[in-house]
mmCIF file of C-alpha atoms in Angstrom:
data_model
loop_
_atom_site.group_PDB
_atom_site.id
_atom_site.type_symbol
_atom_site.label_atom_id
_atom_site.label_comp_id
_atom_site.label_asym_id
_atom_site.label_seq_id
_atom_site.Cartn_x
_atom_site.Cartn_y
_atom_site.Cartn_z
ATOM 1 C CA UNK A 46 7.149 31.016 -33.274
ATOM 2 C CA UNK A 47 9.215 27.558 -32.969
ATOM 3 C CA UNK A 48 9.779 26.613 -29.389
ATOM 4 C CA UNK A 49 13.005 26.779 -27.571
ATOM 5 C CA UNK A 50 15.272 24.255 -27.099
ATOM 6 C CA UNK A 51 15.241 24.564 -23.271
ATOM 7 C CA UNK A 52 11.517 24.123 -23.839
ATOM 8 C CA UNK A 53 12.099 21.224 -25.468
ATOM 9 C CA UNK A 54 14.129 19.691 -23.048
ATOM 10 C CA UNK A 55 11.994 20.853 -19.875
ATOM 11 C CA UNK A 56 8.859 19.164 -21.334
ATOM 12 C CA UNK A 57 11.359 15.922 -22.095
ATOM 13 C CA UNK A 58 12.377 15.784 -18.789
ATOM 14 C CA UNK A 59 8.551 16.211 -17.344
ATOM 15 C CA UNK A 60 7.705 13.501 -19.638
ATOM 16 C CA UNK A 61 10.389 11.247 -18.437
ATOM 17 C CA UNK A 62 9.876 11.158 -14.857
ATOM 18 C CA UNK A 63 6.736 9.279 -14.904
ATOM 19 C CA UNK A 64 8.439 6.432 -17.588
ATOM 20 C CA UNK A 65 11.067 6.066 -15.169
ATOM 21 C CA UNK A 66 8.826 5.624 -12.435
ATOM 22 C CA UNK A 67 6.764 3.253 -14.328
ATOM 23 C CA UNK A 68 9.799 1.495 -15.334
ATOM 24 C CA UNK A 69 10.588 1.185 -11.593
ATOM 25 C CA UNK A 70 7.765 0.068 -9.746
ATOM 26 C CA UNK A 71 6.679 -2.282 -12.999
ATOM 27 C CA UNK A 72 9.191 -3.108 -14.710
ATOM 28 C CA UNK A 73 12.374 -3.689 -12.447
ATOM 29 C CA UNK A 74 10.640 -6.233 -9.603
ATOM 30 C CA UNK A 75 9.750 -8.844 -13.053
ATOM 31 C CA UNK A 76 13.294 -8.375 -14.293
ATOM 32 C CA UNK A 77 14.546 -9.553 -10.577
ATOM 33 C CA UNK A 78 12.824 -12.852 -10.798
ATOM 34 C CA UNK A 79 10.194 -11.994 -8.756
ATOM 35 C CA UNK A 80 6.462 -11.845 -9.828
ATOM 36 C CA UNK A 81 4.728 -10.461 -7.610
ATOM 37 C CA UNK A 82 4.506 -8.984 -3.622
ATOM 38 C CA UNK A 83 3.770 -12.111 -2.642
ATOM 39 C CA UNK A 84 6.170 -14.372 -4.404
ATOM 40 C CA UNK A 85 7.755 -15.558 -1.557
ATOM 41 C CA UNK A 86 9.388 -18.329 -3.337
ATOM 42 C CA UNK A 87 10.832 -15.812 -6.018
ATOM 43 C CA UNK A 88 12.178 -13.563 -3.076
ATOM 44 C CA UNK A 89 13.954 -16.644 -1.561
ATOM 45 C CA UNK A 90 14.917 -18.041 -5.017
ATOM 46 C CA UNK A 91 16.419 -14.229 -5.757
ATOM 47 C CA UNK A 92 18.425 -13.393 -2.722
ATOM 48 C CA UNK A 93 18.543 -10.418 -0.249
ATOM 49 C CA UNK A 94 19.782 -7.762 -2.578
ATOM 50 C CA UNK A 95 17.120 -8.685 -5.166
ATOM 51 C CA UNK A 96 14.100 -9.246 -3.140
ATOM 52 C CA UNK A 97 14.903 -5.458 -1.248
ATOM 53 C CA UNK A 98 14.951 -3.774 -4.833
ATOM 54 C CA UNK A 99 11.439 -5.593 -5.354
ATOM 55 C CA UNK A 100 10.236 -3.921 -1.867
ATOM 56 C CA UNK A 101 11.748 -0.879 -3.041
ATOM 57 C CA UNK A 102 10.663 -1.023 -6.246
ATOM 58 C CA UNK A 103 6.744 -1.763 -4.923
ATOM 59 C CA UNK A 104 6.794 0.497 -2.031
ATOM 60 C CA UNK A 105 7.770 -1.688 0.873
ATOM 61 C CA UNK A 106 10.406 -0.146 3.379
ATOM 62 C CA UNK A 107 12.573 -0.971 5.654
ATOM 63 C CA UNK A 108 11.162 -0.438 9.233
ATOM 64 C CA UNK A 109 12.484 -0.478 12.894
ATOM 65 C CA UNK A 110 16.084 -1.393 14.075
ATOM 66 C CA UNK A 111 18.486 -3.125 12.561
ATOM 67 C CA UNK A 112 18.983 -6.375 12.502
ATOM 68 C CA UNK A 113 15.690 -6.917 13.924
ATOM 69 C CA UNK A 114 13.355 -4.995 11.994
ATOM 70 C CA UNK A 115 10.696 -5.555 9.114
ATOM 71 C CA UNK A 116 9.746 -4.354 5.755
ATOM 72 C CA UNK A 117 6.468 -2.988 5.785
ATOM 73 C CA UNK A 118 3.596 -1.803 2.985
ATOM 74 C CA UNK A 119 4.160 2.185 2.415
ATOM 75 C CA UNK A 120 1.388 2.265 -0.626
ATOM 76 C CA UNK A 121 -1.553 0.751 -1.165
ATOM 77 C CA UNK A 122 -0.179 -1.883 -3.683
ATOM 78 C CA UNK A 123 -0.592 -5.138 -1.259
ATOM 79 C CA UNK A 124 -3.801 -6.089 -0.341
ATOM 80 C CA UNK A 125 -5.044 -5.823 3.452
ATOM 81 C CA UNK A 126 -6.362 -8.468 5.989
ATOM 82 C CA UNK A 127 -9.193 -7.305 8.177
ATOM 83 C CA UNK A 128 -7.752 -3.472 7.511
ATOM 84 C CA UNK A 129 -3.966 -4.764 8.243
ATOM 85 C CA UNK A 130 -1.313 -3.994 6.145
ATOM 86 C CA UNK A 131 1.439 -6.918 5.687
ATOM 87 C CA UNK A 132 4.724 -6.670 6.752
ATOM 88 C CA UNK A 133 7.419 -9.066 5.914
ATOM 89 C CA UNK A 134 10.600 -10.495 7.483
ATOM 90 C CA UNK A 135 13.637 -11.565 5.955
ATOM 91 C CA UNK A 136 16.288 -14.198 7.899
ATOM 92 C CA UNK A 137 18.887 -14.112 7.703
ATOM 93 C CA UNK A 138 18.563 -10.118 7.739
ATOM 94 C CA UNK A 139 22.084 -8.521 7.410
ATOM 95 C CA UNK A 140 22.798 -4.656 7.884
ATOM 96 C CA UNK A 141 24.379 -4.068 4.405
ATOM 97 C CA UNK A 142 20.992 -6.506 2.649
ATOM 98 C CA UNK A 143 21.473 -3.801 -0.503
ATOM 99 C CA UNK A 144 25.150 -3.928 -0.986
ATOM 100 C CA UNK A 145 26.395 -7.605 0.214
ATOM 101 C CA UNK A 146 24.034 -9.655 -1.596
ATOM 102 C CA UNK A 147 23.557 -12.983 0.863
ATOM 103 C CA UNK A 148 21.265 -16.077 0.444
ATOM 104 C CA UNK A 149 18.084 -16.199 2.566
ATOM 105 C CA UNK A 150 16.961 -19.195 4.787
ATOM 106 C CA UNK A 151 13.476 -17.733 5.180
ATOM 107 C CA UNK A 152 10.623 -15.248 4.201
ATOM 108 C CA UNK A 153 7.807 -14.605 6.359
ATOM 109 C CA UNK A 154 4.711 -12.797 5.372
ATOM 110 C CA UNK A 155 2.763 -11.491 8.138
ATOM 111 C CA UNK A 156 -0.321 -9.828 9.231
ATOM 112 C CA UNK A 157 -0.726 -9.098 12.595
ATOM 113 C CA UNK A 158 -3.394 -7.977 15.320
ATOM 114 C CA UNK A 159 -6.089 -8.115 13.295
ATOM 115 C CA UNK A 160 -9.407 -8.171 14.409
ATOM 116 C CA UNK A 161 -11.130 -10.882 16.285
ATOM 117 C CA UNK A 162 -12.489 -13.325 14.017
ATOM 118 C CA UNK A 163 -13.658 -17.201 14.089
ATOM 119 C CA UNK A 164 -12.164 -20.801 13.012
ATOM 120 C CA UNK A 165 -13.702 -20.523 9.859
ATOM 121 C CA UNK A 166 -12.684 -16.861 9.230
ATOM 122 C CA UNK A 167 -9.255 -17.987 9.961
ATOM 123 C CA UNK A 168 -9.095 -20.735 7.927
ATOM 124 C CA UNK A 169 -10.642 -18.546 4.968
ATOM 125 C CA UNK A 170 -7.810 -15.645 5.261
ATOM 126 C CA UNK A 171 -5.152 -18.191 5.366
ATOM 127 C CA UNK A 172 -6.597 -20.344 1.689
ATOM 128 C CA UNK A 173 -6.415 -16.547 -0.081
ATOM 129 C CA UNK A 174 -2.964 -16.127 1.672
ATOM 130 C CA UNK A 175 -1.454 -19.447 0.548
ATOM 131 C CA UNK A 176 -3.314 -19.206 -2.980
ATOM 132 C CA UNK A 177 -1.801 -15.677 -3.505
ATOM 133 C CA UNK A 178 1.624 -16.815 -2.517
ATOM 134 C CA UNK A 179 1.430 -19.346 -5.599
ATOM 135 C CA UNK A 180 2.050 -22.090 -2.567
ATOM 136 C CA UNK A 181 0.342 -25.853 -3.251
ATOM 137 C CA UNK A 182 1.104 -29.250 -2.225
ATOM 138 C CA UNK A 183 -0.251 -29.140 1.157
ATOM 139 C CA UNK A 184 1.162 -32.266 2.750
ATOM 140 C CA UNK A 185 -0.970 -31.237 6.284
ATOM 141 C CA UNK A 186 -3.135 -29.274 8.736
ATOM 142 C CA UNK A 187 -3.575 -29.051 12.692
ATOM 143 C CA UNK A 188 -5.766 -27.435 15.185
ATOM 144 C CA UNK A 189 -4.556 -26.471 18.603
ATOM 145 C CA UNK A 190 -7.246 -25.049 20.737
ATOM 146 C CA UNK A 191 -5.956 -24.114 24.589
ATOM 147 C CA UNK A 192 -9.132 -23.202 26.761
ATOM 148 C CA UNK A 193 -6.815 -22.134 29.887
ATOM 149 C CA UNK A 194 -4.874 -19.174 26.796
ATOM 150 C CA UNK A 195 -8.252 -18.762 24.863
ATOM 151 C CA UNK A 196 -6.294 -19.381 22.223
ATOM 152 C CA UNK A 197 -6.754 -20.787 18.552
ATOM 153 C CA UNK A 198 -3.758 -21.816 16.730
ATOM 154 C CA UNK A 199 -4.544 -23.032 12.566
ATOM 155 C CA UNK A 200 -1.206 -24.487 11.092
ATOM 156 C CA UNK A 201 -0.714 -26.082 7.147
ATOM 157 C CA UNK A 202 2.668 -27.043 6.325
ATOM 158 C CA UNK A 203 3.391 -28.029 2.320
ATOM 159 C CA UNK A 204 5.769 -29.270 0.021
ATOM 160 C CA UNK A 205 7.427 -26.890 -2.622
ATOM 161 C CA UNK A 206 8.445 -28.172 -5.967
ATOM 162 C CA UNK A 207 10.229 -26.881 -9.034
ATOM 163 C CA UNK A 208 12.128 -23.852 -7.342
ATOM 164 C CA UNK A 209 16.150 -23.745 -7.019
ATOM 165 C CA UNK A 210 16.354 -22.920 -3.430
ATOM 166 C CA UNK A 211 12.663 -22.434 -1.805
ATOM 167 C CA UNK A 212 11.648 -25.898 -0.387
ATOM 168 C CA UNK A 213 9.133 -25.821 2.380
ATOM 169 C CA UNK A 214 6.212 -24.028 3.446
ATOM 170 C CA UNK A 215 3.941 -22.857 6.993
ATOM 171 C CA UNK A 216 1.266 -20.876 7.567
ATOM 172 C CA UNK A 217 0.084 -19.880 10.769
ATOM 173 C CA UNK A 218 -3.584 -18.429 11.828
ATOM 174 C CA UNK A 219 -3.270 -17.808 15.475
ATOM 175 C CA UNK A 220 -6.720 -16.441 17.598
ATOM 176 C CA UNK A 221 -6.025 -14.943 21.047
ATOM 177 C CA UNK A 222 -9.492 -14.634 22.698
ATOM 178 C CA UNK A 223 -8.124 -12.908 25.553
ATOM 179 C CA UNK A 224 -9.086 -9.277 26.927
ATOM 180 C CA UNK A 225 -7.593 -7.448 24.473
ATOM 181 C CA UNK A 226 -7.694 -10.230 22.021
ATOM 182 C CA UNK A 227 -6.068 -9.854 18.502
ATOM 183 C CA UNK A 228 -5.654 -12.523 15.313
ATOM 184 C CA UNK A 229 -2.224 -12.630 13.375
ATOM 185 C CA UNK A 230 -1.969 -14.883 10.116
ATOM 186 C CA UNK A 231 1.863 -15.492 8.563
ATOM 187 C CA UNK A 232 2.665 -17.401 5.585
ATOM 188 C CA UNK A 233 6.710 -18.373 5.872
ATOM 189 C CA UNK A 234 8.994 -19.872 3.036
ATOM 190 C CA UNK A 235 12.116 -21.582 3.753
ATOM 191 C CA UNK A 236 14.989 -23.396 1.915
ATOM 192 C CA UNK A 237 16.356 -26.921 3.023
ATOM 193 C CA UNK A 238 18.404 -25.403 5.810
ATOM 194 C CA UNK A 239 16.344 -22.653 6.697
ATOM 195 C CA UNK A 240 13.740 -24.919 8.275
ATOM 196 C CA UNK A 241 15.953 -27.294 10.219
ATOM 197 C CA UNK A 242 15.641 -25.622 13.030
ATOM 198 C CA UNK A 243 11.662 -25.479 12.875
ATOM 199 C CA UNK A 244 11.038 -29.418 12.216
ATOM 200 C CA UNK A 245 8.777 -30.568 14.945
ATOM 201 C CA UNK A 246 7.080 -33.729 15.479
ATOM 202 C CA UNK A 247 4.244 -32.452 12.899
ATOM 203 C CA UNK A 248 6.033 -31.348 10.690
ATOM 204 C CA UNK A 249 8.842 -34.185 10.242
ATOM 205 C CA UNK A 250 6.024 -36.933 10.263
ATOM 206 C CA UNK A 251 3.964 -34.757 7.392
ATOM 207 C CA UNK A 252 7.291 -33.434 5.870
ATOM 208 C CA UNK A 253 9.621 -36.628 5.684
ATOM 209 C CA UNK A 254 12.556 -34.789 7.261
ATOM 210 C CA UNK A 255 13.990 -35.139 10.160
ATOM 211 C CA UNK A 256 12.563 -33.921 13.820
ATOM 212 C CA UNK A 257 15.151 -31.176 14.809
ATOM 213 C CA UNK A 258 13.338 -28.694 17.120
ATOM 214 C CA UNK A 259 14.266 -29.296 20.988
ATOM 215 C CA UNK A 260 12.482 -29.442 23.965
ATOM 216 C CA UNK A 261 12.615 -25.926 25.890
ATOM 217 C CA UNK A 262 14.803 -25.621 28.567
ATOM 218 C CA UNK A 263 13.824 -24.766 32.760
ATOM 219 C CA UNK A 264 15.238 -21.163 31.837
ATOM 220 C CA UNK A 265 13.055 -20.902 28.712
ATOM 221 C CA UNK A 266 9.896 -22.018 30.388
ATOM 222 C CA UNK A 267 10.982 -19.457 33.273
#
């Protein structure tokens, strides 16, 4: 006895679900111009529009409120830092990022409240976060260590070449000893523009732009 057509098409349709999913969370990200979860530099490169079909695409939703929210892991497709999932933040972040497709000044990766660690630790999560990010042409590194806080603060700050729009890179390992103490590494890409308001004396003498950060106001300190 030959099947039915409506058999037929019911064991089509079972079949096809998985290709298009495959299709989706494979497929669709490369054809973006982004490799990977991590290519931050693709992401900027791409636009908004682009890099939230990428999150999409590799489970990574939109979280929190509008415009101040963050896209955060959903699956296990990223990898973790001390048992943290990353989340990542997107400036300039509009309300309509899927429909109005806009430029982007910056893209932060971040892991934060980790568990307590050491220097060394620190310095060890952020080399696998800055390899895996494809990010080289470290121009330089500081230490800021503030007894009073019990605080630890890693920065490297790099050059990046080759790309149409990304241009500059930080990455942060910050240690806060304190009671409840907690460490949070981020990896951020900018464009030309993007970082001009983040150019401190460090970074413009490392850099070779110029110093554009001010000095914080009475009501700021406050």
């Amino acid at each position: 006895m030959k099947p039915s057509r409506s058999t037929c098409r019911n064991a089509i349709a079972i079949l096809a679900v998985p290709i298009v999913m495959f299709f989706l969370i494979v497929i669709t990200p490369f054809s973006l111009g982004i490799a990977s979860p991590f290519d931050l530099c693709g992401m900027v490169d791409a636009g908004s529009r682009a890099t939230s079909l990428s999150f999409i695409c590799r489970g990574v939703f939109y979280e929190d409120a509008i415009p101040t929210g963050s896209w955060r892991s959903k699956l296990p497709l990223l990898d973790q830092v001390d048992g943290q999932s990353p989340h990542f933040g997107l400036e300039p972040q509009a309300m309509n990022y899927l429909i109005d497709d806009q430029p982007l000044d910056s893209i932060t990766l971040a892991y934060d409240y980790a568990p307590n660690t050491d220097e060394r630790h620190m310095n060890q999560v952020l080399d696998k976060l800055i390899e895996r990010c494809g990010l080289t042409e470290e121009a330089g590194r500081s230490i800021d260590n503030d007894q009073k806080l019990k605080r630890t603060e890693l920065r490297r700050i790099g050059i990046i070449k080759g790309r149409s729009r990304a241009a500059y890179w930080q990455a942060w390992a910050i240690c806060n000893k304190s009671e409840f103490g907690y460490s949070t590494y981020m990896v951020t890409v900018y464009t030309k523009d993007g970082i001009k308001d983040n150019v401190d004396d460090f970074a413009s003498s490392k850099l070779g732009i110029p110093k554009t950060t001010k000095p914080a106001s009475p009501d700021e300190i406050l």
